Coordinates of C-alpha atoms in Angstrom, one line a residue:
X210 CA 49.9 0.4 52.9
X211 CA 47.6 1.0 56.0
X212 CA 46.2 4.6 56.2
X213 CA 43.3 6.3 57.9
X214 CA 40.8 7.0 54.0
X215 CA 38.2 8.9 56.2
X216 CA 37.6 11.9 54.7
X217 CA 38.3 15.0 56.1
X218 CA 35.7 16.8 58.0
X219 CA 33.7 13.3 57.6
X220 CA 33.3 10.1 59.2
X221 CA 32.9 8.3 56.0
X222 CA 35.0 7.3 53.3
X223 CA 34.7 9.4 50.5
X224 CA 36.0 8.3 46.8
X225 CA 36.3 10.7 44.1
X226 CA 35.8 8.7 40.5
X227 CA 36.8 10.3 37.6
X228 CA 37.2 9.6 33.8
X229 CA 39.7 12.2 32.4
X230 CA 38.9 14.0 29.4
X231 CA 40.8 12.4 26.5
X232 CA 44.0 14.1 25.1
X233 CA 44.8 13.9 21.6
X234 CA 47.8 16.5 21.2
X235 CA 48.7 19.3 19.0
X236 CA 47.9 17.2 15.7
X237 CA 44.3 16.1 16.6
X238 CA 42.3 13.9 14.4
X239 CA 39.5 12.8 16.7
X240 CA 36.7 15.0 17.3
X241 CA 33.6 12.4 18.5
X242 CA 34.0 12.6 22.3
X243 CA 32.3 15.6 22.9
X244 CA 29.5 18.0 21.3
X245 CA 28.6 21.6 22.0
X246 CA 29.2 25.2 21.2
X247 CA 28.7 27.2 24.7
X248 CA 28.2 24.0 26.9
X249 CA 30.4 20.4 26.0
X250 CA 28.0 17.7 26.1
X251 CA 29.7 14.2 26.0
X252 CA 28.8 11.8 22.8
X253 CA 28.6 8.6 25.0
X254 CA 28.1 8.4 29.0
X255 CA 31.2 6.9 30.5
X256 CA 30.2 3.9 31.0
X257 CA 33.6 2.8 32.6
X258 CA 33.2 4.8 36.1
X259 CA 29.6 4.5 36.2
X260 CA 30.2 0.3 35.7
X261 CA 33.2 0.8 38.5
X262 CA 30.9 2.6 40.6
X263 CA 28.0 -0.4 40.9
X264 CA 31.0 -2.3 43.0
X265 CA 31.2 0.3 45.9
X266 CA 29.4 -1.1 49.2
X267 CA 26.9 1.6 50.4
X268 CA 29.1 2.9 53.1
X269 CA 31.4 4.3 50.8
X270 CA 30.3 7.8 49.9
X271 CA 31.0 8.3 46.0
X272 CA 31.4 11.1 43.1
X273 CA 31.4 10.2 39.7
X274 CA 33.3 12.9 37.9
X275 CA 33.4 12.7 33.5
X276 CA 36.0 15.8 32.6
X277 CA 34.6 15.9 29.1
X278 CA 31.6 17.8 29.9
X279 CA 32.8 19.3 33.6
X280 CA 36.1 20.0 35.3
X281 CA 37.4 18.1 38.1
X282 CA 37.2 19.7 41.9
X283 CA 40.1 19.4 43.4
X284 CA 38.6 20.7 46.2
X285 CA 37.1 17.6 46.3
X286 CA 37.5 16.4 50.0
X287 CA 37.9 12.7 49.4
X288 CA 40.8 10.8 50.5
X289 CA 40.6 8.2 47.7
X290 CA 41.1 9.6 44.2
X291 CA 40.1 6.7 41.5
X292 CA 41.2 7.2 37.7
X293 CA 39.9 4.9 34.8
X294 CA 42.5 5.9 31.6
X295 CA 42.3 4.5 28.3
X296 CA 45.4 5.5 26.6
X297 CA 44.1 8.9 25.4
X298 CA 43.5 9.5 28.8
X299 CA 46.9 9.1 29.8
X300 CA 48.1 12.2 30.1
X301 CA 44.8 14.0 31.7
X302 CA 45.2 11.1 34.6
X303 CA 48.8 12.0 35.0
X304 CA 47.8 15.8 35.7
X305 CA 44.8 14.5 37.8
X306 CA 47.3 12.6 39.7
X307 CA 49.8 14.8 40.3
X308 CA 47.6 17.5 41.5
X309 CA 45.7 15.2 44.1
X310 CA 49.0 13.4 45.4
X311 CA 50.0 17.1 46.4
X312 CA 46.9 17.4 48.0
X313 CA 48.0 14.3 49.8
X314 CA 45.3 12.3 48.7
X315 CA 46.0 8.7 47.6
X316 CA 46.0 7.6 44.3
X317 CA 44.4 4.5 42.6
X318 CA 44.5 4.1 38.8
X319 CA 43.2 1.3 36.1
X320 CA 41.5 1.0 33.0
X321 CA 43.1 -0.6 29.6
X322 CA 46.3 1.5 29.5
X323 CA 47.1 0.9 32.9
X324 CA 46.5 -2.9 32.3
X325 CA 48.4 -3.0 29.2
X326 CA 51.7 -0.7 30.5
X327 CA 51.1 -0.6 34.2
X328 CA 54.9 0.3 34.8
X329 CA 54.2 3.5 33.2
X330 CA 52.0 4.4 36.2
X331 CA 53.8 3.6 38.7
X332 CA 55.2 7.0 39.7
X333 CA 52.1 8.2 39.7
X334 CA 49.8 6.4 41.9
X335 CA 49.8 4.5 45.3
X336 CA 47.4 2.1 43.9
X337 CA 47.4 0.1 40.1
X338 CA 44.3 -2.0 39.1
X339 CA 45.3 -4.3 36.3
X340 CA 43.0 -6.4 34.3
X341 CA 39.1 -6.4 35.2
X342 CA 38.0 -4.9 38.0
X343 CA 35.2 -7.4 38.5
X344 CA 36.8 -10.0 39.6
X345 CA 38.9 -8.6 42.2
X346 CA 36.1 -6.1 43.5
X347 CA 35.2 -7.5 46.4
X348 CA 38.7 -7.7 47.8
X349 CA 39.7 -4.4 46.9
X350 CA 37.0 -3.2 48.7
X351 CA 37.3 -5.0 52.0
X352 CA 41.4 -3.6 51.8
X353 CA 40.2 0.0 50.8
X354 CA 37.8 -0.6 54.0
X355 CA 40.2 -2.0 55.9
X356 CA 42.7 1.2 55.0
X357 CA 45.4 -1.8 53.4
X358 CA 45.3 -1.2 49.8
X359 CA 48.3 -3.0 48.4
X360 CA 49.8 -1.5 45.5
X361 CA 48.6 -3.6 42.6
X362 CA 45.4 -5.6 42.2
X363 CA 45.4 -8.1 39.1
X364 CA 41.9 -8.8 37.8
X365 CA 40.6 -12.0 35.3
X366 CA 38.4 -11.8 32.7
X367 CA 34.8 -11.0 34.0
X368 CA 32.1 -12.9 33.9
X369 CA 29.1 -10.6 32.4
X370 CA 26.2 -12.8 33.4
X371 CA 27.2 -11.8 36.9
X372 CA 27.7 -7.7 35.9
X373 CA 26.1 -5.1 38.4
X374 CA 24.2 -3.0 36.2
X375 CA 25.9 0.5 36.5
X376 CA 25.3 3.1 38.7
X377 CA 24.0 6.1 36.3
X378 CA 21.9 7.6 39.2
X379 CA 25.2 9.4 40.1
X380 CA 26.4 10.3 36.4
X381 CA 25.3 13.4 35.0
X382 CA 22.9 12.1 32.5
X383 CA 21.6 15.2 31.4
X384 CA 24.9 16.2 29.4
X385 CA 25.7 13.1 28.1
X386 CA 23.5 12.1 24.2
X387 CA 23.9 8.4 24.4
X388 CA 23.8 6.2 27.1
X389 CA 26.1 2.7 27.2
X390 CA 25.4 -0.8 27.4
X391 CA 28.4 -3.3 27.5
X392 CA 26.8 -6.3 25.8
X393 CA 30.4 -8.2 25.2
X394 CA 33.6 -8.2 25.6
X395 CA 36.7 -9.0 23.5
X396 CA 37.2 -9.8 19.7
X397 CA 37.8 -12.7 17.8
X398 CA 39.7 -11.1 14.9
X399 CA 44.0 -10.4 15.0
X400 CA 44.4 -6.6 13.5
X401 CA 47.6 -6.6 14.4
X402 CA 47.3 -2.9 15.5
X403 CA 44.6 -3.5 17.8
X404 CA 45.2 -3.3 21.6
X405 CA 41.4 -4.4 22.5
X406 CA 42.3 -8.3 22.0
X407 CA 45.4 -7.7 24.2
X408 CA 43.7 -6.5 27.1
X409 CA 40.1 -7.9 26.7
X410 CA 40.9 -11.4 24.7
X411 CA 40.1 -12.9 21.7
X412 CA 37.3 -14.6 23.1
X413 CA 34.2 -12.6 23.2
X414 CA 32.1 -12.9 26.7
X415 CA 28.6 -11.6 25.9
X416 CA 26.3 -10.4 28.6
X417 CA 22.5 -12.1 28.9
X418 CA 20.1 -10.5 26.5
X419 CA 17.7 -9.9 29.9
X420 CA 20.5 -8.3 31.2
X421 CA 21.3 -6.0 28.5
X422 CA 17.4 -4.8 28.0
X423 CA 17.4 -4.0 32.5
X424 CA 20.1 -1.6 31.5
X425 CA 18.4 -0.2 28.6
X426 CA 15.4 0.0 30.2
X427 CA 17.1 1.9 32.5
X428 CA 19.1 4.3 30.6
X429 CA 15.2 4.9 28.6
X430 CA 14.0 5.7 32.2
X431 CA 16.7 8.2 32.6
X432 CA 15.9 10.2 29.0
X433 CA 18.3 9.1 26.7
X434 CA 16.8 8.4 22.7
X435 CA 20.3 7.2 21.4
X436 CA 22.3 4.4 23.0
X437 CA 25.2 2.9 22.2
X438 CA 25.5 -1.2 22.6
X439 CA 29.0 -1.2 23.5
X440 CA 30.9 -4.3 21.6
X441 CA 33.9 -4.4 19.6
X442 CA 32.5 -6.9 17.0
X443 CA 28.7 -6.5 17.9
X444 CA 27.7 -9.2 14.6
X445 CA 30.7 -11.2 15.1
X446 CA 28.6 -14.2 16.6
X447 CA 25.6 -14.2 14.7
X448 CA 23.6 -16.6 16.8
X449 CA 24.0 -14.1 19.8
X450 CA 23.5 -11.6 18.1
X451 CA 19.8 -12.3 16.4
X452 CA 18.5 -13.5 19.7
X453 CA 19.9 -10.1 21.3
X454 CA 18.2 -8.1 18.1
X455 CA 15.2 -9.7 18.3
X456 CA 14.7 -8.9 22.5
X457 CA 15.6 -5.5 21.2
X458 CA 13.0 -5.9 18.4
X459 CA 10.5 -6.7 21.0
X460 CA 11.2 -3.7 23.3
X461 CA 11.6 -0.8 20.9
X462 CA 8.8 1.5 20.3
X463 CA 6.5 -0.9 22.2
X464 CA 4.4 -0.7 25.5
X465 CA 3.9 3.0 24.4
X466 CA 7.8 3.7 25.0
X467 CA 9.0 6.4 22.2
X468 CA 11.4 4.6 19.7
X469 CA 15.3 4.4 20.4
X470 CA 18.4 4.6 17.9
X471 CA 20.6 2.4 18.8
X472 CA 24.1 2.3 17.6
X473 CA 27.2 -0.4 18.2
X474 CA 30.7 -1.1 16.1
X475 CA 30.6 -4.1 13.7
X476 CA 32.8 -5.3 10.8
X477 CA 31.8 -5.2 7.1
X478 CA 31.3 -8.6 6.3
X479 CA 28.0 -8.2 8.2
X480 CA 27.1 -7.8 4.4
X481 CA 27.2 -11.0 3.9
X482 CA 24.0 -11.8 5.9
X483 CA 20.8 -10.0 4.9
X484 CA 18.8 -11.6 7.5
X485 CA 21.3 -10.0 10.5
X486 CA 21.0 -6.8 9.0
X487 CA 17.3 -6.9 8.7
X488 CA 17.0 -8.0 12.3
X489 CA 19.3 -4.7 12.6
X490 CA 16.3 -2.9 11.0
X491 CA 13.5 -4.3 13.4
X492 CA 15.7 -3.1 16.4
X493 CA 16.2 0.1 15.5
X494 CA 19.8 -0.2 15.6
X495 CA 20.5 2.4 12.3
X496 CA 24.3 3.4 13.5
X497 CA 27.2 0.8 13.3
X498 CA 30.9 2.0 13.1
X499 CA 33.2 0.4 10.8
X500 CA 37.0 -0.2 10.1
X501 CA 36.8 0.0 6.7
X502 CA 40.8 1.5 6.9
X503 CA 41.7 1.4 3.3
X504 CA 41.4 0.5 -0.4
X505 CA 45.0 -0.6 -0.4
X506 CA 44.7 -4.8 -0.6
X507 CA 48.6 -4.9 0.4
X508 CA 47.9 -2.9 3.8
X509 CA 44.5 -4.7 4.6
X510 CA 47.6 -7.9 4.2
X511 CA 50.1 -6.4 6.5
X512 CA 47.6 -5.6 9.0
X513 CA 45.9 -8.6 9.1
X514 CA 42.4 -7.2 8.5
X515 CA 41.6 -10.3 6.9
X516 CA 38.0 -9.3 7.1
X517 CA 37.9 -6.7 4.5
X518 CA 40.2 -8.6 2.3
X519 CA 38.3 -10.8 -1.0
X520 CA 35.3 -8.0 -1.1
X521 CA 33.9 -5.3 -3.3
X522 CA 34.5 -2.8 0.2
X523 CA 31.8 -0.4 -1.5
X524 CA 29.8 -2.7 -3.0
X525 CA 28.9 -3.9 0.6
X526 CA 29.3 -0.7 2.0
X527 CA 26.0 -0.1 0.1
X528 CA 24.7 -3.2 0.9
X529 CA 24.6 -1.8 4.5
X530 CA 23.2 1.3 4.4
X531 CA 20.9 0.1 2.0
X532 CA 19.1 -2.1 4.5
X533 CA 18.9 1.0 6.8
X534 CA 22.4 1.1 8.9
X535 CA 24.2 3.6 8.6
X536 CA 28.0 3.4 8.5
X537 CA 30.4 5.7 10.3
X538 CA 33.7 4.5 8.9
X539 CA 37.3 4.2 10.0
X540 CA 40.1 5.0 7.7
X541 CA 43.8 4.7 8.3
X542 CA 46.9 5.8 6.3
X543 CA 50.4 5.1 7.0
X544 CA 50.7 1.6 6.7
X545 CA 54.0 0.2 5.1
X546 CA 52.9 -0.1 1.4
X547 CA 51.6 3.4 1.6
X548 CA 53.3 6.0 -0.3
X549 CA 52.5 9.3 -0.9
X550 CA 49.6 9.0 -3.0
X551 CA 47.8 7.3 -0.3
X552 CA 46.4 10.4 0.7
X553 CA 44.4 11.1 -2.6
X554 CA 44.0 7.3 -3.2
X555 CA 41.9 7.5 0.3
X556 CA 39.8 10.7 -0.7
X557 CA 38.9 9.1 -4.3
X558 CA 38.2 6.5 -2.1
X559 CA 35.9 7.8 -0.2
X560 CA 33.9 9.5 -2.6
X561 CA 32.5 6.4 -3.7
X562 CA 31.0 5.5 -0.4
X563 CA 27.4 6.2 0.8
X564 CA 29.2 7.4 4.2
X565 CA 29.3 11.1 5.5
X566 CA 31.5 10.6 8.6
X567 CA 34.4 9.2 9.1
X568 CA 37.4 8.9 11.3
X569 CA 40.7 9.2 9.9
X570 CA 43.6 7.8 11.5
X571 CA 47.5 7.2 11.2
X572 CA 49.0 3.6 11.7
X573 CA 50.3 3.9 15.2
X574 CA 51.8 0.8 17.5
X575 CA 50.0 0.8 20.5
X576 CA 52.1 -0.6 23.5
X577 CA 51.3 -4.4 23.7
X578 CA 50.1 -5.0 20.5
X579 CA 52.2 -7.7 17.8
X580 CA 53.0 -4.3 15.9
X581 CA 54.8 -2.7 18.7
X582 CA 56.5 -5.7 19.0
X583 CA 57.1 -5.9 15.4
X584 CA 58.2 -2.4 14.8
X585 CA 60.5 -2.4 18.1
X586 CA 62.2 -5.2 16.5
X587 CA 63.0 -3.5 13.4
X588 CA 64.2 0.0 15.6
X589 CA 61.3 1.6 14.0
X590 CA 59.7 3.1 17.9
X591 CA 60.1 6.4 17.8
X592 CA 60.6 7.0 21.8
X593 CA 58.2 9.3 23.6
X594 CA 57.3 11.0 26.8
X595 CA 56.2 7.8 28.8
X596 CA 52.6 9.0 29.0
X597 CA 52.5 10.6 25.4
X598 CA 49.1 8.6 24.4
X599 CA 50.0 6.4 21.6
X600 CA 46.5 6.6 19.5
X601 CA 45.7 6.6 16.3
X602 CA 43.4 9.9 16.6
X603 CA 46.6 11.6 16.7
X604 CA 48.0 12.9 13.4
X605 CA 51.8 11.6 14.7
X606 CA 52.6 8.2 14.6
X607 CA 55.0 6.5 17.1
X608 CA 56.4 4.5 13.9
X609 CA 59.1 5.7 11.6
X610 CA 56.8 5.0 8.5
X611 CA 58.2 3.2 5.3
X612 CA 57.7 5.2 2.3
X613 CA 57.4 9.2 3.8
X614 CA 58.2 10.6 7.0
X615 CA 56.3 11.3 10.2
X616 CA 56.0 14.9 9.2
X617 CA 55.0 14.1 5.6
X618 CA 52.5 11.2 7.3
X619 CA 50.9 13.7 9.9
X620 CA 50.8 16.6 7.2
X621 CA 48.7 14.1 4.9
X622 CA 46.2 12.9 7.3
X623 CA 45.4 16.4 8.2
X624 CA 44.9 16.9 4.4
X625 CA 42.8 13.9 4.5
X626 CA 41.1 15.2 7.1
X627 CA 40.3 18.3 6.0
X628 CA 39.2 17.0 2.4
X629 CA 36.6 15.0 3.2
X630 CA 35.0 17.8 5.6
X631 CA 34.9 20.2 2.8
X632 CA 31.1 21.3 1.9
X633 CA 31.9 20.6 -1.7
X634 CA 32.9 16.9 -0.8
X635 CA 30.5 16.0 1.4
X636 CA 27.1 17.2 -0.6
X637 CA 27.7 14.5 -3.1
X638 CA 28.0 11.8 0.2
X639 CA 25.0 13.1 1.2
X640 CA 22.8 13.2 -1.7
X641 CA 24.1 9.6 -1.9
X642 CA 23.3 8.7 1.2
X643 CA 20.2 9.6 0.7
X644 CA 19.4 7.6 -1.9
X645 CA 21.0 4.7 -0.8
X646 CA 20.0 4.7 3.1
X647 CA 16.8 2.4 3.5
X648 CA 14.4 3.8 5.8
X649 CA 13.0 3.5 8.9
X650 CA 9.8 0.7 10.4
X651 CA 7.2 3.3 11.2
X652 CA 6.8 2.7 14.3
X653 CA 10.7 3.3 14.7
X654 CA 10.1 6.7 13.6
X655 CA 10.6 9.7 16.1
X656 CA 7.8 12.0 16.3
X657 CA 8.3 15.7 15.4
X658 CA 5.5 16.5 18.4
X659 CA 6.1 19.2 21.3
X660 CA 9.7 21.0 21.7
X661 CA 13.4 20.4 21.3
X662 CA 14.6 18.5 23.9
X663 CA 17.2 18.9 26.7
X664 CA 20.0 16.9 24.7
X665 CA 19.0 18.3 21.2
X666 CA 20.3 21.5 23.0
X667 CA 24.1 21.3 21.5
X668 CA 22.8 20.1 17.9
X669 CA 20.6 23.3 17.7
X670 CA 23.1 25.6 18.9
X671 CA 25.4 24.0 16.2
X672 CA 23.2 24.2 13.4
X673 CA 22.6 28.1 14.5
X674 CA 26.5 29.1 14.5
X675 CA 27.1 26.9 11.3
X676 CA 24.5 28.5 9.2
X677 CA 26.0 31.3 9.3
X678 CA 28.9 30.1 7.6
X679 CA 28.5 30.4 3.5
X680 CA 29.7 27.1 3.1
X681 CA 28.2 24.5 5.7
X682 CA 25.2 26.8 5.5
X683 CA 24.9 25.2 1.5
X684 CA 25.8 21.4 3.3
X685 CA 22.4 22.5 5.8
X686 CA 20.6 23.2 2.9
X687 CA 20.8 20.4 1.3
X688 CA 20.3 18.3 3.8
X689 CA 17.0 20.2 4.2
X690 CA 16.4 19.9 1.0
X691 CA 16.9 16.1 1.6
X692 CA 14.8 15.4 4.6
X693 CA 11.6 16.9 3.2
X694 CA 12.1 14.7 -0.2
X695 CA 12.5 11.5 2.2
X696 CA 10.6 12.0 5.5
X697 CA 11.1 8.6 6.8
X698 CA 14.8 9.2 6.8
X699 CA 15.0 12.8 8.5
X700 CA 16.2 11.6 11.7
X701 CA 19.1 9.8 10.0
X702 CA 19.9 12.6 7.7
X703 CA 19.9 14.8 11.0
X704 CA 21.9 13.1 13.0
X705 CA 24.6 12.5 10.3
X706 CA 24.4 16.4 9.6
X707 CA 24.9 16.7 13.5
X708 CA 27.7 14.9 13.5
X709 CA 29.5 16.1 10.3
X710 CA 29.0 19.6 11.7
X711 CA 30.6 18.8 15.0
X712 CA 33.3 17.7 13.4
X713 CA 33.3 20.8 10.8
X714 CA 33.5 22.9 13.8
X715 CA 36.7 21.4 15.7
X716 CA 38.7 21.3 12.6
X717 CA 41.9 23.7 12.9
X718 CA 40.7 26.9 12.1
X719 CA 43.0 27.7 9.2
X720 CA 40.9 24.7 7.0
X721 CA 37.2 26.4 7.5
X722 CA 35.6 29.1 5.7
X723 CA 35.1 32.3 7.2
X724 CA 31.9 32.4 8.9
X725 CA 29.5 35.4 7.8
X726 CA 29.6 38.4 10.7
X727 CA 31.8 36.3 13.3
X728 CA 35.2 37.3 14.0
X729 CA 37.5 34.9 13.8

């Protein structure tokens, strides 16, 4: 297509970015994306339009747009409207779509559920970018120049020594907690649910440690305390890995720069090596999330999480946290050898493990993953809306499940849910959390000098509302009660209160406790 993309009322060409705010439906198990009572702050940065952005030639005049913490303008003049959509995304790009393409704007969409089912989107934009953008940067730029855009662009795998560091001047860093840093891409492992390895490979690309600390540097420059290193197996190469660690090592609380939490997503067997670990501790990095999934040996088997399979899952669990990383866990339910006393199975479970937060999640079959393939095989898809997000945050699988239904799965998992976020569950988790979490390097301490900061802003409001509720307000308590007993490990106990009350907070309504004074 050749079209005039000035914008109107402007000589320039104008492109609208935006990163739709995820939608998890009716039966919503996900709850980290955003944080705030009166004013949404987002958990992570999107680093996906602000890396996208970096690739723009200066002549192009660009907005960055992140819907979790503000709504999209439609009155947005621009003539190009770009989308970036995982698949809980989906259906928030459709509407964004729809409503520009009647503005008679044009449409280009990519990200990793356009990549993975690109005939999806189709019908909904004039432009589809499939695979990396990297890659194929500079020649969609010279056709969006040019006014040719053709309808799809096919990227390769990128090459991250060659990554543009990304373009946070125009992202709107003061609403956003953590910053992002991509240090790899792809994973080596084969969980057959799993749609990372499908669209990012099984062979992990790491970016240059030099390159990683210039965007962290950055990211320090532009406030942020908390950021998250962006890798779907950060340990998984441990060579990598410890030289990364030890550049971090090097940069953290020195040069009189304030000391950062970093945070990333690693497997458990990371227990296995107490040197990688304690290089975790000389970083700073005290956050990892972890698929732990399940107890159940026979679904770890079907799912091919070999990983977790021939361990003592709490044993190392505490192994972990006791050298001063926090875990923030994954569990799943709904996998074929799962009847119905999966449910309490998971919550006895978890009460044996030093972790407060967790994620729970239904087996679903992402599109492009062996387990769609496998379950479409057996007739066990259960056909949805073609841009019904097909996550495992959501409470309703897309699989007829084995031993229960989808009602009797979804109805569990809220259960599930809604157990492990009672008060009287999680005091115990945090009292042994507490005496399991090793603590903090001194220097990697945060100083409790001068006043809150901009970004605690959403944590104190938080704390404020939930206190006056009889039962978190005993969960506050204790973690009070906790921090002043172990000083060197407030900041963790904090943060882990920050987050368990977050997710306290978005629960259904009909699972809390009535808050004192506040009408419901």
């Amino acid at each position: 297509m050749t079209t005039d993309l000035r914008s109107a009322g402007s000589g320039n060409l104008r492109v609208y970015l935006i990163a739709p705010s995820p939608d998890f439906g009716q039966h919503n198990l996900s709850d980290d994306c955003a944080v705030g009572v009166s004013t949404p702050f987002a958990m992570n940065a999107a680093a996906g339009i602000a890396t996208i952005a970096a690739y723009f030639p200066e002549e192009v005049e660009l907005r960055l747009c992140d819907e979790i913490i503000e709504p999209v303008d439609y009155d947005d003049p621009a003539a190009i409207i770009a989308i970036s959509a995982n698949v809980a995304q989906a259906p928030g790009a459709a509407h964004i779509a729809h409503r520009f393409r009647e503005l008679g704007r044009t449409i280009v969409v990519g990200g990793p559920h356009v990549s993975l089912a690109p005939d999806m989107f189709e019908d909904i934009a004039d432009c589809l970018v499939i695979g990396e953008f990297e890659p194929i940067a500079d020649t969609f730029m010279a056709d969006l120049l040019s006014g040719a855009l053709k309808p799809r662009y096919q990227g390769q795998k990128a090459d991250l020594a060659k990554a543009l560091p990304p373009r946070w001047d125009l992202y709107r860093n003061d609403r956003a907690l953590a910053g992002v840093v991509q240090t790899s891409r792809g994973c080596p492992f084969d969980c057959n649910f799993c749609d990372v390895i499908q669209y990012l490979g099984r062979v992990q690309r790491h970016k240059p440690p030099e390159r990683v600390l210039h965007e962290v540097q950055a990211l320090y420059d532009l406030g942020y305390r908390q950021i998250n290193l962006s890798d779907d197996n950060f340990t998984v190469y441990r060579k990598r890995t410890e030289v990364l660690l030890e550049a971090l090592a090097d940069w953290n609380g020195k040069d009189g720069r304030e000391p950062v939490g970093f945070l990333t997503q690693m497997s458990i067997d990371v227990a296995r090596h107490p040197d990688l670990l304690a290089a975790c501790s000389r970083a700073g990095l005290r956050t990892a999330f972890m698929g732990i999934e399940t107890s159940n040996i026979e679904a770890l088997k079907e799912s091919r999480k070999r990983q977790n399979l021939r361990i003592d899952l709490v044993e190392q669990c505490e192994k972990i946290v006791s050298a001063g990383v926090s875990v923030q866990a994954g569990l799943m339910v709904g996998f074929d050898s799962d009847d119905l006393s999966c449910f309490e199975r998971q919550r006895d479970f978890v009460m044996s493990l030093p972790v407060i937060n967790f994620r729970v999640a239904v087996l679903v079959a992402p599109v492009a993953t062996p387990l769609y393939e496998q379950m479409e095989a057996a007739g066990r898809i259960v056909v949805e809306p073609s841009l019904a997000p097909s996550t495992s945050a959501i409470a309703h699988t897309n699989i007829e499940p084995a031993q229960m239904t989808r009602e009797q799965l979804t109805e569990g998992a809220m259960w599930l849910r809604a157990e492990l976020l009672a008060p009287e569950n999680v005091i115990p988790r945090f009292e042994h959390y507490a005496r399991t979490l090793g603590p903090r390097l001194p220097h990697l301490v945060p100083a409790q000098t001068g006043g809150p900061s901009v970004k605690a802003h959403p944590f104190l409001e938080l704390f404020s509302q939930m206190a006056r509720n009889r039962a978190t307000r005993r969960v506050i308590e204790c973690v009070r009660e906790l921090s002043e007993e172990n000083p060197l490990l407030r900041a963790d106990l904090m943060q882990a209160l920050g987050m368990y009350l977050n997710s306290y907070m978005r629960q259904p309504s009909e699972a809390r406790q009535p808050m004192v004074g506040v009408a419901q």
